[in-house]
Amino acid sequence: MSPALLSLILSALLTIGGIVAVVLIVQTLRRIARSHERSVALLEDLIQQQRTEDPDSSTHDDAPPSAS
């Protein structure tokens, strides 16, 4: 094999490897984004539930009385 052909094959392999790496990174970032969206939605639901259960969330019955 000539050095030019080996160089071409190596360049092609590196290019393909780079493309595969980018695709995998994009897929991972999309998965993280979906997970983050679900987490945010769950937290928003929990906050909404807490507000409907305890509209005055600034005071809690189980909190110790403040010292005067």
Tab-separated table of N, CA and C in Angstrom:
chain	number	residue	atom	x	y	z
A	1	MET	N	0.842	-1.184	0.000
A	1	MET	CA	0.000	0.000	0.000
A	1	MET	C	0.884	1.243	0.000
A	2	SER	N	0.436	2.203	-0.728
A	2	SER	CA	1.212	3.440	-0.799
A	2	SER	C	0.913	4.318	0.418
A	3	PRO	N	1.853	5.150	0.782
A	3	PRO	CA	1.633	6.043	1.928
A	3	PRO	C	0.431	6.979	1.728
A	4	ALA	N	0.175	7.381	0.503
A	4	ALA	CA	-0.963	8.270	0.237
A	4	ALA	C	-2.274	7.545	0.528
A	5	LEU	N	-2.347	6.262	0.151
A	5	LEU	CA	-3.562	5.485	0.399
A	5	LEU	C	-3.752	5.264	1.898
A	6	LEU	N	-2.673	4.963	2.606
A	6	LEU	CA	-2.764	4.790	4.055
A	6	LEU	C	-3.199	6.089	4.735
A	7	SER	N	-2.669	7.194	4.268
A	7	SER	CA	-3.053	8.486	4.825
A	7	SER	C	-4.531	8.768	4.570
A	8	LEU	N	-5.008	8.427	3.384
A	8	LEU	CA	-6.420	8.627	3.047
A	8	LEU	C	-7.316	7.753	3.923
A	9	ILE	N	-6.921	6.492	4.117
A	9	ILE	CA	-7.702	5.578	4.961
A	9	ILE	C	-7.721	6.085	6.402
A	10	LEU	N	-6.572	6.514	6.903
A	10	LEU	CA	-6.497	7.028	8.267
A	10	LEU	C	-7.368	8.276	8.429
A	11	SER	N	-7.311	9.155	7.464
A	11	SER	CA	-8.147	10.364	7.517
A	11	SER	C	-9.625	10.002	7.514
A	12	ALA	N	-10.008	9.034	6.688
A	12	ALA	CA	-11.410	8.614	6.625
A	12	ALA	C	-11.848	8.016	7.957
A	13	LEU	N	-10.995	7.178	8.547
A	13	LEU	CA	-11.338	6.573	9.834
A	13	LEU	C	-11.466	7.629	10.930
A	14	LEU	N	-10.556	8.594	10.937
A	14	LEU	CA	-10.634	9.655	11.936
A	14	LEU	C	-11.888	10.502	11.737
A	15	THR	N	-12.241	10.758	10.482
A	15	THR	CA	-13.451	11.536	10.199
A	15	THR	C	-14.692	10.780	10.650
A	16	ILE	N	-14.755	9.498	10.329
A	16	ILE	CA	-15.900	8.676	10.741
A	16	ILE	C	-15.967	8.609	12.266
A	17	GLY	N	-14.826	8.420	12.898
A	17	GLY	CA	-14.788	8.383	14.361
A	17	GLY	C	-15.251	9.696	14.971
A	18	GLY	N	-14.858	10.802	14.377
A	18	GLY	CA	-15.293	12.108	14.863
A	18	GLY	C	-16.787	12.294	14.721
A	19	ILE	N	-17.329	11.859	13.592
A	19	ILE	CA	-18.777	11.969	13.375
A	19	ILE	C	-19.525	11.109	14.384
A	20	VAL	N	-19.049	9.896	14.611
A	20	VAL	CA	-19.690	9.005	15.588
A	20	VAL	C	-19.633	9.630	16.979
A	21	ALA	N	-18.500	10.213	17.327
A	21	ALA	CA	-18.372	10.851	18.640
A	21	ALA	C	-19.361	12.002	18.785
A	22	VAL	N	-19.506	12.813	17.750
A	22	VAL	CA	-20.449	13.937	17.808
A	22	VAL	C	-21.873	13.422	17.955
A	23	VAL	N	-22.230	12.380	17.205
A	23	VAL	CA	-23.580	11.812	17.295
A	23	VAL	C	-23.842	11.301	18.708
A	24	LEU	N	-22.886	10.596	19.285
A	24	LEU	CA	-23.062	10.080	20.644
A	24	LEU	C	-23.184	11.208	21.664
A	25	ILE	N	-22.396	12.260	21.494
A	25	ILE	CA	-22.478	13.400	22.412
A	25	ILE	C	-23.842	14.066	22.311
A	26	VAL	N	-24.339	14.255	21.087
A	26	VAL	CA	-25.649	14.885	20.899
A	26	VAL	C	-26.746	14.028	21.522
A	27	GLN	N	-26.678	12.713	21.325
A	27	GLN	CA	-27.684	11.828	21.921
A	27	GLN	C	-27.651	11.921	23.446
A	28	THR	N	-26.464	11.951	24.010
A	28	THR	CA	-26.330	12.047	25.463
A	28	THR	C	-26.880	13.373	25.975
A	29	LEU	N	-26.576	14.461	25.280
A	29	LEU	CA	-27.089	15.766	25.698
A	29	LEU	C	-28.608	15.821	25.603
A	30	ARG	N	-29.182	15.205	24.581
A	30	ARG	CA	-30.645	15.166	24.465
A	30	ARG	C	-31.254	14.366	25.614
A	31	ARG	N	-30.618	13.247	25.969
A	31	ARG	CA	-31.110	12.428	27.076
A	31	ARG	C	-31.047	13.214	28.385
A	32	ILE	N	-29.968	13.940	28.590
A	32	ILE	CA	-29.831	14.761	29.793
A	32	ILE	C	-30.894	15.853	29.811
A	33	ALA	N	-31.149	16.470	28.659
A	33	ALA	CA	-32.159	17.533	28.589
A	33	ALA	C	-33.547	16.989	28.911
A	34	ARG	N	-33.875	15.809	28.377
A	34	ARG	CA	-35.188	15.207	28.681
A	34	ARG	C	-35.301	14.894	30.166
A	35	SER	N	-34.240	14.360	30.745
A	35	SER	CA	-34.243	14.044	32.173
A	35	SER	C	-34.409	15.322	32.995
A	36	HIS	N	-33.740	16.375	32.592
A	36	HIS	CA	-33.848	17.652	33.292
A	36	HIS	C	-35.266	18.196	33.194
A	37	GLU	N	-35.876	18.098	32.015
A	37	GLU	CA	-37.254	18.572	31.849
A	37	GLU	C	-38.205	17.801	32.757
A	38	ARG	N	-38.001	16.485	32.845
A	38	ARG	CA	-38.856	15.683	33.728
A	38	ARG	C	-38.647	16.082	35.184
A	39	SER	N	-37.404	16.304	35.573
A	39	SER	CA	-37.116	16.697	36.957
A	39	SER	C	-37.752	18.044	37.284
A	40	VAL	N	-37.647	18.982	36.365
A	40	VAL	CA	-38.246	20.301	36.589
A	40	VAL	C	-39.758	20.176	36.699
A	41	ALA	N	-40.362	19.368	35.834
A	41	ALA	CA	-41.818	19.187	35.885
A	41	ALA	C	-42.238	18.561	37.215
A	42	LEU	N	-41.486	17.571	37.692
A	42	LEU	CA	-41.807	16.948	38.979
A	42	LEU	C	-41.674	17.946	40.126
A	43	LEU	N	-40.618	18.747	40.091
A	43	LEU	CA	-40.450	19.749	41.144
A	43	LEU	C	-41.569	20.783	41.109
A	44	GLU	N	-41.971	21.192	39.910
A	44	GLU	CA	-43.074	22.148	39.802
A	44	GLU	C	-44.365	21.541	40.348
A	45	ASP	N	-44.595	20.260	40.052
A	45	ASP	CA	-45.781	19.581	40.592
A	45	ASP	C	-45.737	19.527	42.118
A	46	LEU	N	-44.571	19.194	42.678
A	46	LEU	CA	-44.442	19.136	44.135
A	46	LEU	C	-44.673	20.503	44.768
A	47	ILE	N	-44.125	21.532	44.154
A	47	ILE	CA	-44.329	22.884	44.685
A	47	ILE	C	-45.798	23.255	44.629
A	48	GLN	N	-46.451	22.931	43.518
A	48	GLN	CA	-47.873	23.240	43.383
A	48	GLN	C	-48.697	22.480	44.421
A	49	GLN	N	-48.368	21.203	44.647
A	49	GLN	CA	-49.078	20.416	45.655
A	49	GLN	C	-48.881	21.020	47.039
A	50	GLN	N	-47.666	21.412	47.335
A	50	GLN	CA	-47.383	21.993	48.649
A	50	GLN	C	-48.155	23.294	48.828
A	51	ARG	N	-48.244	24.081	47.784
A	51	ARG	CA	-48.970	25.354	47.886
A	51	ARG	C	-50.465	25.126	48.056
A	52	THR	N	-51.009	24.091	47.414
A	52	THR	CA	-52.444	23.841	47.559
A	52	THR	C	-52.747	23.233	48.922
A	53	GLU	N	-51.827	22.424	49.453
A	53	GLU	CA	-52.033	21.834	50.779
A	53	GLU	C	-51.827	22.867	51.875
A	54	ASP	N	-50.876	23.763	51.708
A	54	ASP	CA	-50.529	24.762	52.718
A	54	ASP	C	-50.398	26.122	52.032
A	55	PRO	N	-51.520	26.816	51.852
A	55	PRO	CA	-51.463	28.088	51.121
A	55	PRO	C	-50.545	29.113	51.774
A	56	ASP	N	-50.467	29.108	53.098
A	56	ASP	CA	-49.569	30.025	53.795
A	56	ASP	C	-48.286	29.270	54.116
A	57	SER	N	-47.436	29.107	53.112
A	57	SER	CA	-46.245	28.270	53.281
A	57	SER	C	-45.159	28.954	54.095
A	58	SER	N	-45.370	30.211	54.484
A	58	SER	CA	-44.345	30.888	55.274
A	58	SER	C	-44.367	30.440	56.731
A	59	THR	N	-45.498	29.876	57.195
A	59	THR	CA	-45.571	29.373	58.569
A	59	THR	C	-45.908	27.896	58.542
A	60	HIS	N	-45.287	27.154	59.430
A	60	HIS	CA	-45.534	25.714	59.529
A	60	HIS	C	-45.903	25.389	60.967
A	61	ASP	N	-46.860	24.474	61.123
A	61	ASP	CA	-47.289	24.088	62.465
A	61	ASP	C	-46.193	23.356	63.228
A	62	ASP	N	-45.350	22.607	62.490
A	62	ASP	CA	-44.335	21.812	63.167
A	62	ASP	C	-43.058	22.609	63.434
A	63	ALA	N	-43.002	23.853	63.023
A	63	ALA	CA	-41.815	24.667	63.266
A	63	ALA	C	-41.808	25.135	64.719
A	64	PRO	N	-40.644	25.157	65.345
A	64	PRO	CA	-40.584	25.621	66.735
A	64	PRO	C	-40.886	27.115	66.783
A	65	PRO	N	-41.480	27.573	67.879
A	65	PRO	CA	-41.792	29.004	67.980
A	65	PRO	C	-40.511	29.822	68.029
A	66	SER	N	-40.553	30.992	67.455
A	66	SER	CA	-39.353	31.823	67.441
A	66	SER	C	-39.146	32.438	68.819
A	67	ALA	N	-37.890	32.546	69.213
A	67	ALA	CA	-37.560	33.113	70.529
A	67	ALA	C	-37.732	34.620	70.480
A	68	SER	N	-38.337	35.178	71.529
A	68	SER	CA	-38.555	36.633	71.571
A	68	SER	C	-37.523	37.289	72.445
